[in-house]
mmCIF file of C-alpha atoms in Angstrom:
data_model
loop_
_atom_site.group_PDB
_atom_site.id
_atom_site.type_symbol
_atom_site.label_atom_id
_atom_site.label_comp_id
_atom_site.label_asym_id
_atom_site.label_seq_id
_atom_site.Cartn_x
_atom_site.Cartn_y
_atom_site.Cartn_z
ATOM 1 C CA MET A 359 50.216 -78.034 -133.676
ATOM 2 C CA GLU A 360 49.675 -81.801 -133.625
ATOM 3 C CA LEU A 361 51.700 -83.884 -136.073
ATOM 4 C CA GLU A 362 48.547 -85.017 -137.902
ATOM 5 C CA GLU A 363 47.386 -81.416 -138.376
ATOM 6 C CA ILE A 364 50.485 -80.315 -140.250
ATOM 7 C CA ARG A 365 49.882 -79.830 -143.982
ATOM 8 C CA VAL A 366 52.679 -79.347 -146.478
ATOM 9 C CA ALA A 367 52.314 -78.256 -150.119
ATOM 10 C CA VAL A 368 55.007 -78.997 -152.663
ATOM 11 C CA LEU A 369 54.320 -76.634 -155.564
ATOM 12 C CA ARG A 370 54.591 -77.800 -159.115
ATOM 13 C CA ILE A 371 54.275 -76.389 -162.593
ATOM 14 C CA GLU A 372 55.412 -77.852 -165.906
ATOM 15 C CA GLY A 373 58.970 -79.069 -165.596
ATOM 16 C CA THR A 374 59.316 -79.491 -161.832
ATOM 17 C CA ASN A 375 60.446 -83.065 -161.218
ATOM 18 C CA CYS A 376 61.396 -83.591 -157.558
ATOM 19 C CA GLU A 377 57.932 -83.152 -156.064
ATOM 20 C CA ASP A 378 57.264 -86.876 -155.541
ATOM 21 C CA GLU A 379 60.311 -87.642 -153.432
ATOM 22 C CA THR A 380 59.843 -84.382 -151.525
ATOM 23 C CA VAL A 381 56.223 -85.268 -150.742
ATOM 24 C CA LYS A 382 57.325 -88.759 -149.761
ATOM 25 C CA ALA A 383 59.964 -87.390 -147.387
ATOM 26 C CA PHE A 384 57.337 -85.393 -145.494
ATOM 27 C CA ARG A 385 54.738 -88.178 -145.521
ATOM 28 C CA SER A 386 57.139 -90.711 -144.100
ATOM 29 C CA LEU A 387 57.500 -88.462 -141.053
ATOM 30 C CA GLY A 388 53.758 -88.608 -140.418
ATOM 31 C CA VAL A 389 52.515 -85.261 -141.756
ATOM 32 C CA TYR A 390 50.097 -84.588 -144.590
ATOM 33 C CA ALA A 391 51.867 -83.555 -147.790
ATOM 34 C CA GLU A 392 50.717 -83.173 -151.373
ATOM 35 C CA ALA A 393 52.026 -81.872 -154.664
ATOM 36 C CA VAL A 394 49.902 -78.878 -155.642
ATOM 37 C CA HIS A 395 49.906 -77.374 -159.097
ATOM 38 C CA LEU A 396 50.167 -73.585 -159.060
ATOM 39 C CA LYS A 397 46.885 -73.408 -161.003
ATOM 40 C CA GLN A 398 45.041 -75.006 -158.093
ATOM 41 C CA PHE A 399 45.509 -71.700 -156.257
ATOM 42 C CA TYR A 400 43.914 -69.412 -158.801
ATOM 43 C CA SER A 401 42.367 -71.031 -161.864
ATOM 44 C CA ASP A 402 38.585 -71.191 -162.151
ATOM 45 C CA MET A 403 38.974 -74.196 -164.462
ATOM 46 C CA ILE A 404 39.850 -76.366 -161.458
ATOM 47 C CA LYS A 405 37.279 -78.672 -159.817
ATOM 48 C CA ASP A 406 36.052 -77.403 -156.456
ATOM 49 C CA GLU A 407 37.614 -80.249 -154.488
ATOM 50 C CA GLU A 408 40.990 -79.546 -156.053
ATOM 51 C CA GLN A 409 41.054 -75.810 -155.407
ATOM 52 C CA ARG A 410 43.535 -74.725 -152.767
ATOM 53 C CA SER A 411 44.575 -71.630 -150.844
ATOM 54 C CA LEU A 412 48.096 -71.033 -149.603
ATOM 55 C CA PHE A 413 46.651 -70.864 -146.110
ATOM 56 C CA ASP A 414 45.371 -74.453 -146.342
ATOM 57 C CA PHE A 415 49.008 -75.301 -145.659
ATOM 58 C CA HIS A 416 51.616 -74.701 -142.975
ATOM 59 C CA CYS A 417 54.714 -75.199 -145.092
ATOM 60 C CA ILE A 418 55.364 -74.484 -148.778
ATOM 61 C CA VAL A 419 58.117 -76.156 -150.776
ATOM 62 C CA PHE A 420 59.468 -75.179 -154.184
ATOM 63 C CA PRO A 421 60.936 -78.463 -155.415
ATOM 64 C CA GLY A 422 63.810 -79.250 -157.734
ATOM 65 C CA GLY A 423 63.481 -79.689 -161.454
ATOM 66 C CA PHE A 424 63.539 -77.562 -164.574
ATOM 67 C CA SER A 425 60.436 -75.468 -164.174
ATOM 68 C CA ALA A 426 59.273 -74.023 -167.497
ATOM 69 C CA GLY A 427 62.297 -75.608 -169.140
ATOM 70 C CA ASP A 428 64.690 -73.206 -167.385
ATOM 71 C CA TYR A 429 63.759 -70.732 -170.138
ATOM 72 C CA VAL A 430 64.815 -67.089 -169.687
ATOM 73 C CA ARG A 431 66.772 -68.047 -166.532
ATOM 74 C CA ALA A 432 66.388 -70.991 -164.180
ATOM 75 C CA GLY A 433 63.414 -70.254 -161.927
ATOM 76 C CA ALA A 434 62.504 -66.949 -163.596
ATOM 77 C CA ILE A 435 59.217 -68.037 -165.149
ATOM 78 C CA PHE A 436 58.003 -69.973 -162.077
ATOM 79 C CA SER A 437 58.822 -66.897 -160.021
ATOM 80 C CA ALA A 438 57.022 -64.535 -162.419
ATOM 81 C CA ARG A 439 53.923 -66.713 -162.247
ATOM 82 C CA VAL A 440 53.999 -66.890 -158.454
ATOM 83 C CA LYS A 441 54.384 -63.118 -158.315
ATOM 84 C CA SER A 442 51.451 -62.549 -160.620
ATOM 85 C CA VAL A 443 49.003 -64.727 -158.691
ATOM 86 C CA LEU A 444 50.274 -65.343 -155.152
ATOM 87 C CA LYS A 445 52.547 -62.457 -154.218
ATOM 88 C CA ARG A 446 50.419 -60.983 -151.472
ATOM 89 C CA ASP A 447 49.489 -64.353 -149.980
ATOM 90 C CA LEU A 448 53.073 -65.555 -150.015
ATOM 91 C CA GLU A 449 54.288 -62.372 -148.343
ATOM 92 C CA GLU A 450 51.725 -62.753 -145.602
ATOM 93 C CA PHE A 451 52.590 -66.452 -145.254
ATOM 94 C CA ILE A 452 56.267 -65.606 -144.731
ATOM 95 C CA ARG A 453 55.573 -62.640 -142.462
ATOM 96 C CA GLU A 454 53.472 -64.850 -140.210
ATOM 97 C CA GLY A 455 56.449 -67.142 -139.788
ATOM 98 C CA TYR A 456 55.302 -70.131 -141.816
ATOM 99 C CA PRO A 457 58.268 -71.988 -143.335
ATOM 100 C CA VAL A 458 59.132 -71.930 -147.040
ATOM 101 C CA LEU A 459 61.750 -74.220 -148.544
ATOM 102 C CA GLY A 460 63.373 -74.059 -151.978
ATOM 103 C CA ILE A 461 65.513 -76.957 -153.138
ATOM 104 C CA CYS A 462 67.731 -76.578 -156.217
ATOM 105 C CA ASN A 463 65.401 -75.098 -158.847
ATOM 106 C CA GLY A 464 63.308 -74.027 -155.860
ATOM 107 C CA PHE A 465 66.256 -72.019 -154.517
ATOM 108 C CA GLN A 466 66.527 -70.365 -157.925
ATOM 109 C CA VAL A 467 62.820 -69.501 -157.715
ATOM 110 C CA LEU A 468 63.246 -67.995 -154.220
ATOM 111 C CA ALA A 469 66.205 -65.913 -155.451
ATOM 112 C CA GLU A 470 64.226 -64.675 -158.456
ATOM 113 C CA LEU A 471 61.253 -63.901 -156.181
ATOM 114 C CA GLY A 472 63.459 -61.664 -154.060
ATOM 115 C CA ALA A 473 62.683 -63.917 -151.057
ATOM 116 C CA LEU A 474 66.387 -64.600 -150.529
ATOM 117 C CA PRO A 475 68.665 -63.221 -149.174
ATOM 118 C CA GLY A 476 65.555 -61.617 -147.653
ATOM 119 C CA PHE A 477 67.111 -58.931 -145.473
ATOM 120 C CA ASP A 478 63.863 -57.057 -144.842
ATOM 121 C CA GLU A 479 61.544 -58.819 -142.425
ATOM 122 C CA ASP A 480 58.618 -56.508 -143.206
ATOM 123 C CA LYS A 481 58.966 -56.946 -146.946
ATOM 124 C CA PRO A 482 59.723 -60.641 -147.426
ATOM 125 C CA LEU A 483 59.731 -60.394 -151.237
ATOM 126 C CA ALA A 484 62.045 -57.682 -152.544
ATOM 127 C CA ASP A 485 60.877 -55.738 -155.619
ATOM 128 C CA LYS A 486 63.825 -56.957 -157.644
ATOM 129 C CA PRO A 487 66.107 -59.975 -157.250
ATOM 130 C CA GLU A 488 68.992 -59.223 -154.889
ATOM 131 C CA MET A 489 71.063 -62.253 -155.794
ATOM 132 C CA ALA A 490 71.502 -64.568 -158.732
ATOM 133 C CA LEU A 491 72.269 -68.230 -159.223
ATOM 134 C CA GLY A 492 74.563 -68.030 -162.215
ATOM 135 C CA ILE A 493 75.903 -70.664 -164.570
ATOM 136 C CA ASN A 494 78.409 -72.984 -162.844
ATOM 137 C CA GLU A 495 81.959 -71.798 -163.248
ATOM 138 C CA SER A 496 82.799 -75.183 -164.811
ATOM 139 C CA ASN A 497 80.115 -74.571 -167.459
ATOM 140 C CA ARG A 498 78.913 -78.122 -166.724
ATOM 141 C CA PHE A 499 75.877 -79.725 -165.254
ATOM 142 C CA GLU A 500 77.307 -80.878 -161.901
ATOM 143 C CA CYS A 501 75.541 -84.040 -160.746
ATOM 144 C CA ARG A 502 77.203 -85.825 -157.807
ATOM 145 C CA PRO A 503 77.578 -85.968 -154.019
ATOM 146 C CA THR A 504 78.824 -82.826 -152.237
ATOM 147 C CA PHE A 505 79.905 -82.291 -148.648
ATOM 148 C CA LEU A 506 78.382 -79.435 -146.711
ATOM 149 C CA ARG A 507 79.271 -77.937 -143.363
ATOM 150 C CA HIS A 508 76.317 -76.775 -141.313
ATOM 151 C CA GLU A 509 77.107 -73.187 -140.297
ATOM 152 C CA ASN A 510 73.909 -71.969 -138.724
ATOM 153 C CA ASP A 511 73.687 -70.943 -135.079
ATOM 154 C CA GLY A 512 70.021 -71.825 -134.841
ATOM 155 C CA LYS A 513 68.114 -69.239 -136.840
ATOM 156 C CA CYS A 514 67.193 -71.468 -139.787
ATOM 157 C CA VAL A 515 64.070 -73.457 -138.892
ATOM 158 C CA PHE A 516 65.018 -76.187 -141.367
ATOM 159 C CA THR A 517 68.303 -77.159 -139.731
ATOM 160 C CA LYS A 518 67.698 -76.799 -135.995
ATOM 161 C CA LYS A 519 68.221 -80.515 -135.525
ATOM 162 C CA ILE A 520 71.635 -80.462 -137.182
ATOM 163 C CA GLU A 521 74.440 -79.419 -134.884
ATOM 164 C CA LYS A 522 76.656 -76.543 -135.938
ATOM 165 C CA GLY A 523 79.829 -77.695 -137.630
ATOM 166 C CA LYS A 524 78.402 -81.064 -138.651
ATOM 167 C CA ILE A 525 79.379 -82.218 -142.120
ATOM 168 C CA VAL A 526 76.660 -83.798 -144.218
ATOM 169 C CA MET A 527 76.513 -85.257 -147.699
ATOM 170 C CA PHE A 528 73.723 -84.009 -149.959
ATOM 171 C CA PRO A 529 74.014 -84.520 -153.722
ATOM 172 C CA VAL A 530 73.827 -81.643 -156.219
ATOM 173 C CA ALA A 531 72.393 -81.727 -159.727
ATOM 174 C CA HIS A 532 72.421 -78.325 -161.375
ATOM 175 C CA ALA A 533 73.942 -76.179 -164.116
ATOM 176 C CA GLU A 534 73.078 -72.825 -162.534
ATOM 177 C CA GLY A 535 73.972 -72.822 -158.868
ATOM 178 C CA ARG A 536 76.666 -70.248 -158.425
ATOM 179 C CA VAL A 537 75.643 -67.742 -155.760
ATOM 180 C CA ILE A 538 76.313 -64.210 -157.007
ATOM 181 C CA PHE A 539 75.691 -60.983 -155.091
ATOM 182 C CA PRO A 540 75.672 -57.531 -156.704
ATOM 183 C CA ARG A 541 79.107 -56.583 -157.903
ATOM 184 C CA GLY A 542 81.065 -54.415 -155.512
ATOM 185 C CA ARG A 543 78.684 -55.207 -152.640
ATOM 186 C CA GLU A 544 79.767 -58.803 -152.045
ATOM 187 C CA GLU A 545 81.588 -58.062 -148.793
ATOM 188 C CA ASP A 546 78.687 -56.029 -147.500
ATOM 189 C CA TYR A 547 76.252 -58.853 -148.308
ATOM 190 C CA LEU A 548 78.476 -61.484 -146.683
ATOM 191 C CA GLU A 549 78.873 -59.387 -143.543
ATOM 192 C CA ARG A 550 75.129 -58.957 -143.243
ATOM 193 C CA LEU A 551 74.492 -62.651 -143.835
ATOM 194 C CA LYS A 552 77.026 -63.598 -141.166
ATOM 195 C CA GLU A 553 75.811 -61.012 -138.712
ATOM 196 C CA ASN A 554 72.185 -62.151 -139.139
ATOM 197 C CA ASP A 555 73.088 -65.861 -138.948
ATOM 198 C CA GLN A 556 71.682 -66.432 -142.447
ATOM 199 C CA ILE A 557 74.400 -68.685 -143.805
ATOM 200 C CA VAL A 558 73.254 -72.281 -143.457
ATOM 201 C CA PHE A 559 75.461 -74.605 -145.523
ATOM 202 C CA ARG A 560 78.877 -74.150 -147.145
ATOM 203 C CA TYR A 561 80.640 -76.589 -149.465
ATOM 204 C CA VAL A 562 83.662 -78.334 -147.949
ATOM 205 C CA ASP A 563 86.034 -81.133 -148.915
ATOM 206 C CA GLU A 564 85.884 -84.605 -147.370
ATOM 207 C CA ARG A 565 87.920 -83.438 -144.388
ATOM 208 C CA GLY A 566 85.663 -80.481 -143.752
ATOM 209 C CA ASN A 567 87.882 -77.734 -145.142
ATOM 210 C CA TYR A 568 86.497 -74.990 -147.360
ATOM 211 C CA ALA A 569 87.859 -75.846 -150.776
ATOM 212 C CA GLY A 570 87.497 -74.858 -154.413
ATOM 213 C CA TYR A 571 86.323 -76.892 -157.355
ATOM 214 C CA PRO A 572 85.343 -79.748 -157.439
ATOM 215 C CA TRP A 573 84.314 -79.555 -153.774
ATOM 216 C CA ASN A 574 82.564 -76.275 -154.441
ATOM 217 C CA PRO A 575 80.713 -77.551 -157.512
ATOM 218 C CA ASN A 576 79.638 -74.225 -158.977
ATOM 219 C CA GLY A 577 82.061 -71.514 -157.857
ATOM 220 C CA SER A 578 79.665 -69.973 -155.320
ATOM 221 C CA ILE A 579 80.994 -66.997 -153.431
ATOM 222 C CA TYR A 580 82.188 -67.960 -149.916
ATOM 223 C CA ASN A 581 81.366 -71.602 -150.802
ATOM 224 C CA ILE A 582 77.698 -70.884 -150.093
ATOM 225 C CA ALA A 583 75.383 -73.845 -150.672
ATOM 226 C CA GLY A 584 72.324 -72.604 -148.792
ATOM 227 C CA ILE A 585 71.060 -69.485 -146.982
ATOM 228 C CA CYS A 586 67.961 -68.456 -145.074
ATOM 229 C CA ASN A 587 66.162 -65.122 -144.792
ATOM 230 C CA VAL A 588 66.642 -62.779 -141.851
ATOM 231 C CA LYS A 589 63.706 -64.369 -140.011
ATOM 232 C CA GLY A 590 65.007 -67.902 -140.574
ATOM 233 C CA ASN A 591 61.783 -69.307 -142.027
ATOM 234 C CA VAL A 592 62.680 -69.116 -145.734
ATOM 235 C CA PHE A 593 65.486 -71.455 -146.715
ATOM 236 C CA GLY A 594 67.006 -72.148 -150.121
ATOM 237 C CA LEU A 595 69.785 -74.549 -151.031
ATOM 238 C CA MET A 596 71.183 -76.054 -154.218
ATOM 239 C CA PRO A 597 71.892 -79.601 -152.897
ATOM 240 C CA HIS A 598 69.026 -82.080 -152.518
ATOM 241 C CA PRO A 599 68.258 -83.215 -148.941
ATOM 242 C CA GLU A 600 65.280 -85.267 -150.194
ATOM 243 C CA ARG A 601 67.664 -87.434 -152.213
ATOM 244 C CA VAL A 602 69.438 -88.623 -149.064
ATOM 245 C CA PHE A 603 66.438 -89.156 -146.852
ATOM 246 C CA TRP A 604 67.256 -92.836 -146.349
ATOM 247 C CA ARG A 605 70.710 -94.162 -145.559
ATOM 248 C CA TYR A 606 70.623 -96.554 -148.523
ATOM 249 C CA GLN A 607 70.711 -93.492 -150.806
ATOM 250 C CA HIS A 608 74.255 -92.765 -149.598
ATOM 251 C CA PRO A 609 77.083 -94.357 -151.612
ATOM 252 C CA ASN A 610 78.686 -95.693 -148.406
ATOM 253 C CA TRP A 611 75.450 -96.727 -146.718
ATOM 254 C CA LEU A 612 76.754 -100.118 -145.592
ATOM 255 C CA GLU A 613 79.031 -98.430 -143.106
ATOM 256 C CA ASN A 614 76.024 -97.520 -141.006
ATOM 257 C CA PRO A 615 72.954 -99.089 -142.600
ATOM 258 C CA GLU A 616 70.478 -98.464 -139.768
ATOM 259 C CA SER A 617 71.032 -94.703 -139.449
ATOM 260 C CA PRO A 618 68.816 -92.140 -141.193
ATOM 261 C CA GLY A 619 70.031 -90.420 -144.352
ATOM 262 C CA ASP A 620 71.726 -87.049 -143.883
ATOM 263 C CA GLY A 621 68.846 -85.127 -145.451
ATOM 264 C CA ARG A 622 66.163 -86.373 -143.090
ATOM 265 C CA ALA A 623 67.081 -83.833 -140.389
ATOM 266 C CA VAL A 624 65.969 -80.967 -142.667
ATOM 267 C CA PHE A 625 62.425 -82.337 -142.781
ATOM 268 C CA GLU A 626 62.431 -83.335 -139.115
ATOM 269 C CA SER A 627 63.582 -79.850 -138.135
ATOM 270 C CA VAL A 628 60.773 -78.009 -139.886
ATOM 271 C CA ILE A 629 58.187 -80.451 -138.530
ATOM 272 C CA GLU A 630 59.478 -79.877 -135.014
ATOM 273 C CA TYR A 631 59.266 -76.117 -135.644
ATOM 274 C CA LEU A 632 55.648 -76.460 -136.783
ATOM 275 C CA ARG A 633 54.721 -78.636 -133.814
ATOM 276 C CA LYS A 634 55.707 -75.754 -131.539
ATOM 277 C CA PHE A 635 54.070 -73.171 -133.813
ATOM 278 C CA MET B 104 56.503 -52.751 -183.859
ATOM 279 C CA ILE B 105 59.337 -55.223 -183.435
ATOM 280 C CA ALA B 106 62.213 -54.897 -181.010
ATOM 281 C CA ASP B 107 65.195 -57.090 -180.267
ATOM 282 C CA VAL B 108 65.917 -57.172 -176.556
ATOM 283 C CA TYR B 109 69.495 -58.089 -175.765
ATOM 284 C CA ILE B 110 70.157 -59.570 -172.326
ATOM 285 C CA GLU B 111 73.866 -59.269 -171.562
ATOM 286 C CA LEU B 112 75.982 -60.127 -168.556
ATOM 287 C CA LYS B 113 77.204 -57.146 -166.573
ATOM 288 C CA GLU B 114 80.844 -56.292 -166.732
ATOM 289 C CA GLY B 115 82.842 -58.452 -164.359
ATOM 290 C CA VAL B 116 80.336 -61.316 -164.244
ATOM 291 C CA VAL B 117 82.005 -64.536 -165.362
ATOM 292 C CA ASP B 118 80.611 -65.933 -168.615
ATOM 293 C CA PRO B 119 81.368 -69.697 -168.518
ATOM 294 C CA GLU B 120 79.558 -70.344 -171.825
ATOM 295 C CA GLY B 121 81.651 -67.708 -173.574
ATOM 296 C CA GLU B 122 84.859 -69.008 -172.005
ATOM 297 C CA ALA B 123 84.124 -72.605 -173.013
ATOM 298 C CA THR B 124 83.282 -71.500 -176.558
ATOM 299 C CA LYS B 125 86.506 -69.523 -176.781
ATOM 300 C CA LYS B 126 88.475 -72.567 -175.672
ATOM 301 C CA ALA B 127 86.775 -74.773 -178.277
ATOM 302 C CA LEU B 128 87.370 -72.221 -181.046
ATOM 303 C CA ARG B 129 91.048 -72.006 -180.122
ATOM 304 C CA LEU B 130 91.261 -75.799 -180.251
ATOM 305 C CA LEU B 131 89.798 -75.691 -183.750
ATOM 306 C CA GLY B 132 92.675 -73.469 -184.755
ATOM 307 C CA PHE B 133 91.069 -70.039 -184.569
ATOM 308 C CA ARG B 134 94.039 -68.575 -182.804
ATOM 309 C CA LYS B 135 93.105 -64.960 -183.415
ATOM 310 C CA VAL B 136 90.032 -65.243 -181.184
ATOM 311 C CA LYS B 137 90.589 -62.895 -178.247
ATOM 312 C CA ASN B 138 87.315 -63.098 -176.448
ATOM 313 C CA VAL B 139 83.894 -64.713 -176.707
ATOM 314 C CA SER B 140 80.870 -63.647 -174.716
ATOM 315 C CA THR B 141 77.263 -64.791 -174.912
ATOM 316 C CA ARG B 142 74.005 -62.881 -174.857
ATOM 317 C CA LYS B 143 70.378 -63.788 -175.240
ATOM 318 C CA VAL B 144 68.052 -62.034 -177.663
ATOM 319 C CA PHE B 145 64.275 -61.908 -177.400
ATOM 320 C CA ARG B 146 62.468 -60.609 -180.491
ATOM 321 C CA ILE B 147 59.305 -58.972 -179.280
ATOM 322 C CA GLU B 148 56.439 -57.926 -181.482
ATOM 323 C CA ILE B 149 54.253 -55.411 -179.717
ATOM 324 C CA ASP B 150 51.189 -53.303 -180.425
ATOM 325 C CA ALA B 151 51.666 -49.770 -179.146
ATOM 326 C CA LYS B 152 50.658 -46.223 -180.034
ATOM 327 C CA SER B 153 54.209 -44.947 -180.020
ATOM 328 C CA LYS B 154 57.750 -46.128 -179.752
ATOM 329 C CA GLU B 155 58.038 -44.419 -176.364
ATOM 330 C CA GLU B 156 55.066 -46.305 -175.022
ATOM 331 C CA ALA B 157 56.438 -49.600 -176.363
ATOM 332 C CA GLU B 158 59.869 -48.918 -174.974
ATOM 333 C CA LYS B 159 58.464 -48.172 -171.548
ATOM 334 C CA GLU B 160 56.586 -51.460 -171.627
ATOM 335 C CA ILE B 161 59.604 -53.455 -172.768
ATOM 336 C CA LYS B 162 61.734 -51.938 -170.004
ATOM 337 C CA GLU B 163 59.146 -53.126 -167.538
ATOM 338 C CA MET B 164 59.298 -56.618 -169.096
ATOM 339 C CA CYS B 165 63.055 -56.629 -168.619
ATOM 340 C CA GLU B 166 62.755 -55.612 -165.002
ATOM 341 C CA LYS B 167 59.990 -58.071 -164.209
ATOM 342 C CA LEU B 168 61.223 -61.145 -166.066
ATOM 343 C CA LEU B 169 63.793 -60.952 -168.825
ATOM 344 C CA ALA B 170 66.815 -59.705 -166.856
ATOM 345 C CA ASN B 171 68.127 -60.293 -163.338
ATOM 346 C CA PRO B 172 69.618 -56.897 -162.428
ATOM 347 C CA VAL B 173 72.238 -58.524 -160.195
ATOM 348 C CA ILE B 174 74.063 -60.034 -163.180
ATOM 349 C CA GLN B 175 72.435 -58.728 -166.357
ATOM 350 C CA ASN B 176 71.889 -55.553 -168.394
ATOM 351 C CA TYR B 177 69.353 -55.153 -171.150
ATOM 352 C CA ARG B 178 69.462 -53.224 -174.403
ATOM 353 C CA ILE B 179 66.660 -52.580 -176.868
ATOM 354 C CA VAL B 180 67.293 -52.468 -180.610
ATOM 355 C CA TRP B 181 64.357 -51.534 -182.842
ATOM 356 C CA ILE B 182 63.897 -53.703 -185.899
ATOM 357 C CA GLU B 183 60.838 -51.923 -187.235
#
């Protein structure tokens, strides 16, 4: 696929609030990107020129924010609405290998959709959620830089351009980001994730060691910050790569002012994947 | 018909809101407080032919939206 052909949709409903910088991140790499309201996919109240189909796009992003006010649970209402109107399309989209990204609230939506951990390639959306993003152990809204170690061996299409073991800084901003697997099956889940190369980012301290709070901002099991599905094309993470797209967004940017921000490689990776698609 | 649907954390799932509340209560001098846990209640008014039918529907609501089975249980209490 040529660069100019690539089309990215950043989904929004009431309460999403990171769609603009996410769209901007993609656009500044030369692809077409737009924020699309969920209603544009199904409502007959929408003008013809604004109606969209999921298959008008090659990449779907669930952005950060507080969709539907985080009512019920973070991401639950966005997920319920996607399920009611787009379930079949989204399953086909994922099965065909098109990439889907969920950042922060978007990760919560993917977890509620049953898209992550996504162990079953033939059934990309599980009937019921298989993980939860629970309230941070600190019971606080954690809003600050975090260090992440890239752990993926190459399955995740969103981090292919980041070498394994590299430590990056992406900021977090969430109150519900603690990865929880079903009780009593945690070890089993972790083994499967490791075996399938589905673990993408883990929280570390400034030296790169796995460490507890405050380095792990939410108390996530195994310091997990982001995982992908078994196919590698659905990726969810709590930290915000779009908030460190440019170097000047890093607190210590003057140390290396000409280099790209740490988050840029996430967007570059998926574009490279689509160019070979 | 009106039902209260209680969404509670499963046993063993950490309840940071409850823990923080307990700490604050202790600080206020309520030393006898042994434990605090939180739950969410949805009051649902529903038209149905029978309680059984309504209960079946509410269970489905819990499974589809109100509860995440990984961390939460639900309980229905009939108000009228």
